CSV table of C-alpha atoms in Angstrom, one decimal:
chain,number,residue,atom,x,y,z
A,52,UNK,CA,0.0,0.0,0.0
A,53,UNK,CA,1.3,3.4,-1.0
A,54,UNK,CA,0.6,6.1,1.6
A,55,UNK,CA,0.6,9.8,0.5
A,56,UNK,CA,0.4,12.6,3.0
A,57,UNK,CA,-1.3,15.8,1.8
A,58,UNK,CA,-1.3,19.3,3.1
A,59,UNK,CA,-3.0,22.3,1.6
A,60,UNK,CA,-1.9,24.0,-0.5
A,61,UNK,CA,-0.5,21.1,-2.5
A,62,UNK,CA,2.6,21.2,-4.6
A,63,UNK,CA,2.2,20.4,-8.3
A,64,UNK,CA,4.6,17.5,-8.0
A,65,UNK,CA,2.2,15.9,-5.5
A,66,UNK,CA,-0.5,15.4,-8.1
A,67,UNK,CA,1.4,14.7,-11.2
A,68,UNK,CA,1.8,11.2,-12.7
A,69,UNK,CA,-0.9,9.7,-10.5
A,70,UNK,CA,-2.7,6.5,-11.6
A,71,UNK,CA,-6.4,6.6,-12.1
A,72,UNK,CA,-8.3,5.3,-9.1
A,73,UNK,CA,-11.5,4.7,-7.2
A,74,UNK,CA,-11.7,6.7,-4.0
A,75,UNK,CA,-13.5,5.7,-0.8
A,76,UNK,CA,-14.0,8.9,1.2
A,77,UNK,CA,-14.5,9.2,5.0
A,78,UNK,CA,-12.8,9.6,8.4
A,79,UNK,CA,-13.2,5.8,9.1
A,80,UNK,CA,-12.6,5.9,12.8
A,81,UNK,CA,-12.9,2.3,13.9
A,82,UNK,CA,-13.3,0.9,10.4
A,83,UNK,CA,-16.7,-0.4,11.6
A,84,UNK,CA,-19.3,-2.4,9.7
A,85,UNK,CA,-20.7,0.7,7.9
A,86,UNK,CA,-17.2,1.7,6.9
A,87,UNK,CA,-16.5,-1.7,5.5
A,88,UNK,CA,-19.6,-1.5,3.3
A,89,UNK,CA,-18.1,1.6,1.7
A,90,UNK,CA,-14.6,0.1,1.4
A,91,UNK,CA,-15.8,-3.2,0.0
A,92,UNK,CA,-17.9,-1.5,-2.6
A,93,UNK,CA,-15.0,0.7,-3.7
A,94,UNK,CA,-12.7,-2.3,-3.9
A,95,UNK,CA,-15.3,-4.1,-6.0
A,96,UNK,CA,-15.6,-1.2,-8.4
A,97,UNK,CA,-11.9,-0.8,-8.7
A,98,UNK,CA,-11.5,-4.5,-9.6
A,99,UNK,CA,-14.3,-4.3,-12.2
A,100,UNK,CA,-12.8,-1.1,-13.8
A,101,UNK,CA,-9.2,-2.2,-13.4
A,102,UNK,CA,-8.4,0.9,-11.4
A,103,UNK,CA,-6.4,1.4,-8.2
A,104,UNK,CA,-8.3,1.0,-5.0
A,105,UNK,CA,-7.8,4.2,-3.0
A,106,UNK,CA,-9.0,5.7,0.3
A,107,UNK,CA,-8.9,9.4,1.2
A,108,UNK,CA,-9.1,10.1,4.9
A,109,UNK,CA,-8.2,13.0,7.2
A,110,UNK,CA,-6.1,13.7,10.3
A,111,UNK,CA,-6.5,15.0,12.9
A,112,UNK,CA,-10.3,14.8,13.6
A,113,UNK,CA,-12.0,18.0,12.3
A,114,UNK,CA,-13.3,18.7,15.9
A,115,UNK,CA,-9.8,19.2,17.1
A,116,UNK,CA,-9.3,22.0,14.6
A,117,UNK,CA,-12.8,23.6,14.5
A,118,UNK,CA,-13.3,23.4,18.3
A,119,UNK,CA,-9.8,23.7,19.8
A,120,UNK,CA,-11.2,24.8,23.2
A,121,UNK,CA,-12.6,21.3,23.7
A,122,UNK,CA,-10.7,18.2,24.9
A,123,UNK,CA,-8.6,16.5,22.2
A,124,UNK,CA,-10.3,13.7,20.3
A,125,UNK,CA,-9.9,10.2,21.5
A,126,UNK,CA,-9.9,7.6,18.7
A,127,UNK,CA,-11.3,4.1,18.2
A,128,UNK,CA,-8.4,3.5,15.8
A,129,UNK,CA,-5.5,5.9,16.0
A,130,UNK,CA,-4.0,6.8,12.7
A,131,UNK,CA,-1.2,4.2,12.7
A,132,UNK,CA,-3.7,1.4,13.6
A,133,UNK,CA,-6.1,2.7,10.9
A,134,UNK,CA,-3.4,2.5,8.3
A,135,UNK,CA,-2.8,-1.1,9.2
A,136,UNK,CA,-6.5,-1.8,8.9
A,137,UNK,CA,-6.6,-0.3,5.4
A,138,UNK,CA,-3.7,-2.4,4.3
A,139,UNK,CA,-5.3,-5.6,5.6
A,140,UNK,CA,-8.4,-4.7,3.5
A,141,UNK,CA,-6.4,-4.4,0.3
A,142,UNK,CA,-6.2,-0.7,-0.1
A,143,UNK,CA,-3.6,0.2,-2.7
A,144,UNK,CA,-3.4,4.0,-2.3
A,145,UNK,CA,-4.0,5.8,1.0
A,146,UNK,CA,-4.3,9.6,0.9
A,147,UNK,CA,-4.1,11.2,4.4
A,148,UNK,CA,-5.1,14.8,4.2
A,149,UNK,CA,-3.9,17.0,7.1
A,150,UNK,CA,-7.0,18.7,8.4
A,151,UNK,CA,-6.0,22.4,8.9
A,152,UNK,CA,-7.9,25.7,9.2
A,153,UNK,CA,-6.9,26.5,5.6
A,154,UNK,CA,-8.1,23.1,4.4
A,155,UNK,CA,-11.4,23.5,6.3
A,156,UNK,CA,-12.0,26.8,4.5
A,157,UNK,CA,-12.1,25.3,1.1
A,158,UNK,CA,-15.4,25.5,-0.7
A,159,UNK,CA,-17.0,22.2,-1.7
A,160,UNK,CA,-16.2,22.9,-5.3
A,161,UNK,CA,-12.5,23.6,-4.5
A,162,UNK,CA,-12.3,20.4,-2.5
A,163,UNK,CA,-13.6,18.3,-5.4
A,164,UNK,CA,-11.3,20.1,-7.9
A,165,UNK,CA,-8.2,19.9,-5.9
A,166,UNK,CA,-8.5,16.6,-3.9
A,167,UNK,CA,-10.6,14.4,-6.2
A,168,UNK,CA,-10.2,15.5,-9.8
A,169,UNK,CA,-6.5,16.3,-9.4
A,170,UNK,CA,-5.8,12.7,-8.3
A,171,UNK,CA,-7.4,11.2,-11.4
A,172,UNK,CA,-10.3,9.8,-9.5
A,173,UNK,CA,-12.8,8.0,-11.8
A,174,UNK,CA,-15.3,6.9,-9.2
A,175,UNK,CA,-16.1,8.2,-5.7
A,176,UNK,CA,-17.7,5.9,-3.0
A,177,UNK,CA,-18.9,7.4,0.3
A,178,UNK,CA,-21.7,7.1,2.9
A,179,UNK,CA,-25.1,8.8,2.4
A,180,UNK,CA,-24.2,11.4,5.1
A,181,UNK,CA,-20.7,12.3,3.9
A,182,UNK,CA,-20.1,16.0,3.9
A,183,UNK,CA,-17.2,18.1,2.6
A,184,UNK,CA,-16.1,21.6,2.1
A,185,UNK,CA,-16.4,24.7,4.4
A,186,UNK,CA,-19.0,24.1,7.1
A,187,UNK,CA,-19.8,20.7,5.6
A,188,UNK,CA,-22.0,22.3,2.9
A,189,UNK,CA,-21.1,19.7,0.3
A,190,UNK,CA,-23.0,16.4,0.3
A,191,UNK,CA,-23.4,13.4,-1.9
A,192,UNK,CA,-25.9,15.2,-4.1
A,193,UNK,CA,-23.6,18.1,-4.7
A,194,UNK,CA,-20.7,15.7,-5.3
A,195,UNK,CA,-22.3,14.8,-8.6
A,196,UNK,CA,-22.8,18.4,-9.6
A,197,UNK,CA,-19.2,19.5,-8.6
A,198,UNK,CA,-17.7,16.5,-10.4
A,199,UNK,CA,-19.2,17.7,-13.7
A,200,UNK,CA,-19.1,14.3,-15.2
A,201,UNK,CA,-15.4,13.7,-14.5
A,202,UNK,CA,-16.1,10.8,-12.2
A,203,UNK,CA,-19.0,8.6,-11.1
A,204,UNK,CA,-20.5,8.6,-7.7
A,205,UNK,CA,-21.8,5.7,-5.6
A,206,UNK,CA,-23.7,6.4,-2.3
A,207,UNK,CA,-23.8,3.7,0.4
A,208,UNK,CA,-27.1,3.6,2.3
A,209,UNK,CA,-27.4,3.7,6.1
A,210,UNK,CA,-26.1,0.5,7.7
A,211,UNK,CA,-28.1,-0.3,10.9
A,212,UNK,CA,-28.2,-2.6,13.9
A,213,UNK,CA,-31.5,-3.0,15.6
A,214,UNK,CA,-32.8,0.2,13.8
A,215,UNK,CA,-29.8,2.2,15.0
A,216,UNK,CA,-27.3,3.6,12.5
A,217,UNK,CA,-23.9,2.0,12.9
A,218,UNK,CA,-21.5,4.8,13.5
A,219,UNK,CA,-18.3,5.8,15.3
A,220,UNK,CA,-20.4,8.0,17.5
A,221,UNK,CA,-22.7,5.1,18.5
A,222,UNK,CA,-19.6,3.0,19.4
A,223,UNK,CA,-18.1,5.8,21.5
A,224,UNK,CA,-21.4,5.8,23.4
A,225,UNK,CA,-21.3,2.1,24.0
A,226,UNK,CA,-17.7,2.5,25.4
A,227,UNK,CA,-18.8,5.4,27.7
A,228,UNK,CA,-21.4,3.1,29.2
A,229,UNK,CA,-19.2,0.0,29.4
A,230,UNK,CA,-21.2,-1.9,26.9
A,231,UNK,CA,-18.3,-3.6,25.2
A,232,UNK,CA,-20.2,-6.8,24.8
A,233,UNK,CA,-22.5,-5.1,22.2
A,234,UNK,CA,-19.6,-3.5,20.2
A,235,UNK,CA,-18.9,-6.5,17.9
A,236,UNK,CA,-22.3,-6.0,16.3
A,237,UNK,CA,-21.1,-2.5,15.2
A,238,UNK,CA,-17.4,-3.1,14.7
A,239,UNK,CA,-17.6,-6.7,13.3
A,240,UNK,CA,-15.1,-7.6,16.1
A,241,UNK,CA,-14.4,-6.9,19.8
A,242,UNK,CA,-13.1,-3.5,20.6
A,243,UNK,CA,-9.3,-3.6,20.6
A,244,UNK,CA,-6.4,-1.4,21.9
A,245,UNK,CA,-2.7,-1.9,21.6
A,246,UNK,CA,-0.5,-1.4,24.7
A,247,UNK,CA,3.0,-1.5,26.0
A,248,UNK,CA,3.8,-3.5,29.2
A,249,UNK,CA,5.5,-1.4,31.9
A,250,UNK,CA,6.1,-4.3,34.3
A,251,UNK,CA,4.6,-7.7,35.2
A,252,UNK,CA,4.8,-10.2,38.0
A,253,UNK,CA,3.9,-13.8,38.4
A,254,UNK,CA,1.2,-14.7,40.9
A,255,UNK,CA,1.2,-18.4,41.8
A,256,UNK,CA,1.9,-20.8,38.9
A,257,UNK,CA,-0.7,-19.7,36.4
A,258,UNK,CA,-1.3,-16.0,36.5
A,259,UNK,CA,0.5,-12.8,35.6
A,260,UNK,CA,-0.3,-9.3,36.8
A,261,UNK,CA,0.8,-6.7,34.2
A,262,UNK,CA,0.7,-3.0,34.1
A,263,UNK,CA,0.0,-1.9,30.5
A,264,UNK,CA,0.4,1.6,29.1
A,265,UNK,CA,-2.1,2.6,26.5
A,266,UNK,CA,-1.5,5.7,24.3
A,267,UNK,CA,-3.5,8.8,25.1
A,268,UNK,CA,-5.0,8.8,21.6
A,269,UNK,CA,-7.1,5.7,22.4
A,270,UNK,CA,-10.7,5.9,23.6
A,271,UNK,CA,-11.2,3.6,26.5
A,272,UNK,CA,-14.4,2.2,28.1
A,273,UNK,CA,-15.6,3.6,31.4
A,274,UNK,CA,-13.6,2.4,34.4
A,275,UNK,CA,-14.5,-1.0,35.8
A,276,UNK,CA,-13.7,-4.7,35.8
A,277,UNK,CA,-13.7,-6.2,32.3
A,278,UNK,CA,-13.2,-9.6,30.8
A,279,UNK,CA,-10.4,-9.4,28.2
A,280,UNK,CA,-8.6,-11.4,25.6
A,281,UNK,CA,-4.9,-10.5,25.7
A,282,UNK,CA,-2.7,-11.4,22.7
A,283,UNK,CA,1.1,-11.6,23.5
A,284,UNK,CA,3.7,-12.7,21.0
A,285,UNK,CA,1.1,-14.6,18.9
A,286,UNK,CA,-0.6,-16.4,21.8
A,287,UNK,CA,-3.9,-15.5,23.4
A,288,UNK,CA,-4.8,-15.5,27.1
A,289,UNK,CA,-7.9,-14.9,29.1
A,290,UNK,CA,-7.6,-11.8,31.3
A,291,UNK,CA,-9.3,-9.3,33.5
A,292,UNK,CA,-8.7,-5.5,33.6
A,293,UNK,CA,-8.9,-4.6,37.3
A,294,UNK,CA,-8.1,-0.9,37.3
A,295,UNK,CA,-7.5,2.0,35.0
A,296,UNK,CA,-5.3,5.0,35.8
A,297,UNK,CA,-5.8,7.9,33.4
A,298,UNK,CA,-3.2,10.6,33.1
A,299,UNK,CA,-2.1,13.2,30.5
A,300,UNK,CA,0.2,10.7,28.8
A,301,UNK,CA,-2.5,8.0,28.3
A,302,UNK,CA,-3.7,5.3,30.6
A,303,UNK,CA,-2.2,2.5,32.7
A,304,UNK,CA,-4.3,-0.7,32.9
A,305,UNK,CA,-3.8,-3.3,35.7
A,306,UNK,CA,-4.4,-6.6,33.9
A,307,UNK,CA,-4.5,-10.1,35.2
A,308,UNK,CA,-3.7,-12.9,32.7
A,309,UNK,CA,-4.8,-16.4,33.2
A,310,UNK,CA,-2.6,-19.5,32.6
A,311,UNK,CA,0.2,-17.4,31.2
A,312,UNK,CA,3.6,-18.9,31.7
A,313,UNK,CA,5.5,-16.6,29.3
A,314,UNK,CA,9.1,-16.1,30.3
A,315,UNK,CA,10.2,-13.8,27.5
A,316,UNK,CA,10.0,-10.0,27.5
A,317,UNK,CA,6.7,-8.4,26.4
A,318,UNK,CA,7.2,-5.6,23.9
A,319,UNK,CA,3.5,-5.1,23.0
A,320,UNK,CA,0.1,-6.6,23.7
A,321,UNK,CA,-3.2,-6.4,21.9
A,322,UNK,CA,-6.2,-6.2,24.2
A,323,UNK,CA,-9.8,-7.2,23.2
A,324,UNK,CA,-12.5,-6.0,25.5
A,325,UNK,CA,-15.1,-8.8,25.8
A,326,UNK,CA,-17.5,-7.9,28.6
A,327,UNK,CA,-18.1,-5.6,31.6
A,328,UNK,CA,-18.1,-7.4,34.9
A,329,UNK,CA,-18.7,-4.7,37.6
A,330,UNK,CA,-17.6,-1.3,38.7
A,331,UNK,CA,-13.9,-0.5,39.3
A,332,UNK,CA,-12.2,-2.2,42.3
A,333,UNK,CA,-10.5,0.3,44.5
A,334,UNK,CA,-8.9,-1.9,47.2
A,335,UNK,CA,-6.8,-5.1,47.3
A,336,UNK,CA,-9.6,-6.8,49.2
A,337,UNK,CA,-12.0,-6.0,46.4
A,338,UNK,CA,-9.6,-7.4,43.9
A,339,UNK,CA,-9.0,-10.6,45.9
A,340,UNK,CA,-12.7,-11.5,45.5
A,341,UNK,CA,-11.9,-12.0,41.8
A,342,UNK,CA,-8.7,-14.1,42.3
A,343,UNK,CA,-8.9,-17.6,43.7
A,344,UNK,CA,-6.1,-20.2,43.6
A,345,UNK,CA,-4.3,-18.9,40.5
A,346,UNK,CA,-7.6,-18.8,38.6
A,347,UNK,CA,-9.7,-15.9,37.3
A,348,UNK,CA,-13.1,-15.7,38.9
A,349,UNK,CA,-15.4,-13.9,36.5
């Protein structure tokens, strides 16, 4: 996958000698089921037309630029993780547009001319509610008008779960209420974060307690006890997140891993959030209620 970083105004050398492509447009935080419908359709069209399969996304989140007085955005998939997800889905060209005040001021027509037509896009695929240009005045109806026949447009209808639109906003709401068990219906998989172990210690013969640092860009579920799956060096273990400590640099999770006899160093772990157990434990006595003879009690 070729990754191209773009910043307004673009240099002429940025857009020259580009191959014709199909572009899926969106922010794609989480790459959830609705996003995948867009991406799969774009991939299908690209294959049919023998064009490159491209994605155009943006970073940082527009809210960080348009509303700087608010807290920085927390992501379901930070940019690096999102890039990995696109690559796994077969994206051939990834355009990452730096969202700046100057970029946000472009009119809808200017955006189409400079960021779609200039890259030899022959077909645009986006969700029904995709907006673009200053104040989000451009939509999928005006996309056809602004394209002036230079590319085709495919609109993906609303994807729903139990009558609710599947969206990044809905998933953030589930996290805020600890409803991680419901998230696979929206994401197509459990909610995951990547972390870096700070230290770990063996408890008995079968368990490890590990403190894991999670980058501040990640959005975490509300504090509490959670059932986890922890992937370490290609192996998976049952686990429980006992406590979360939030600070300006991110979060530290106190995680117990069941039947883990790993002796090697842990450089990184992948955490899947499976279910909410109860509110956060604050004392060692509370925690001991969930540990019994080297076993997890869930």
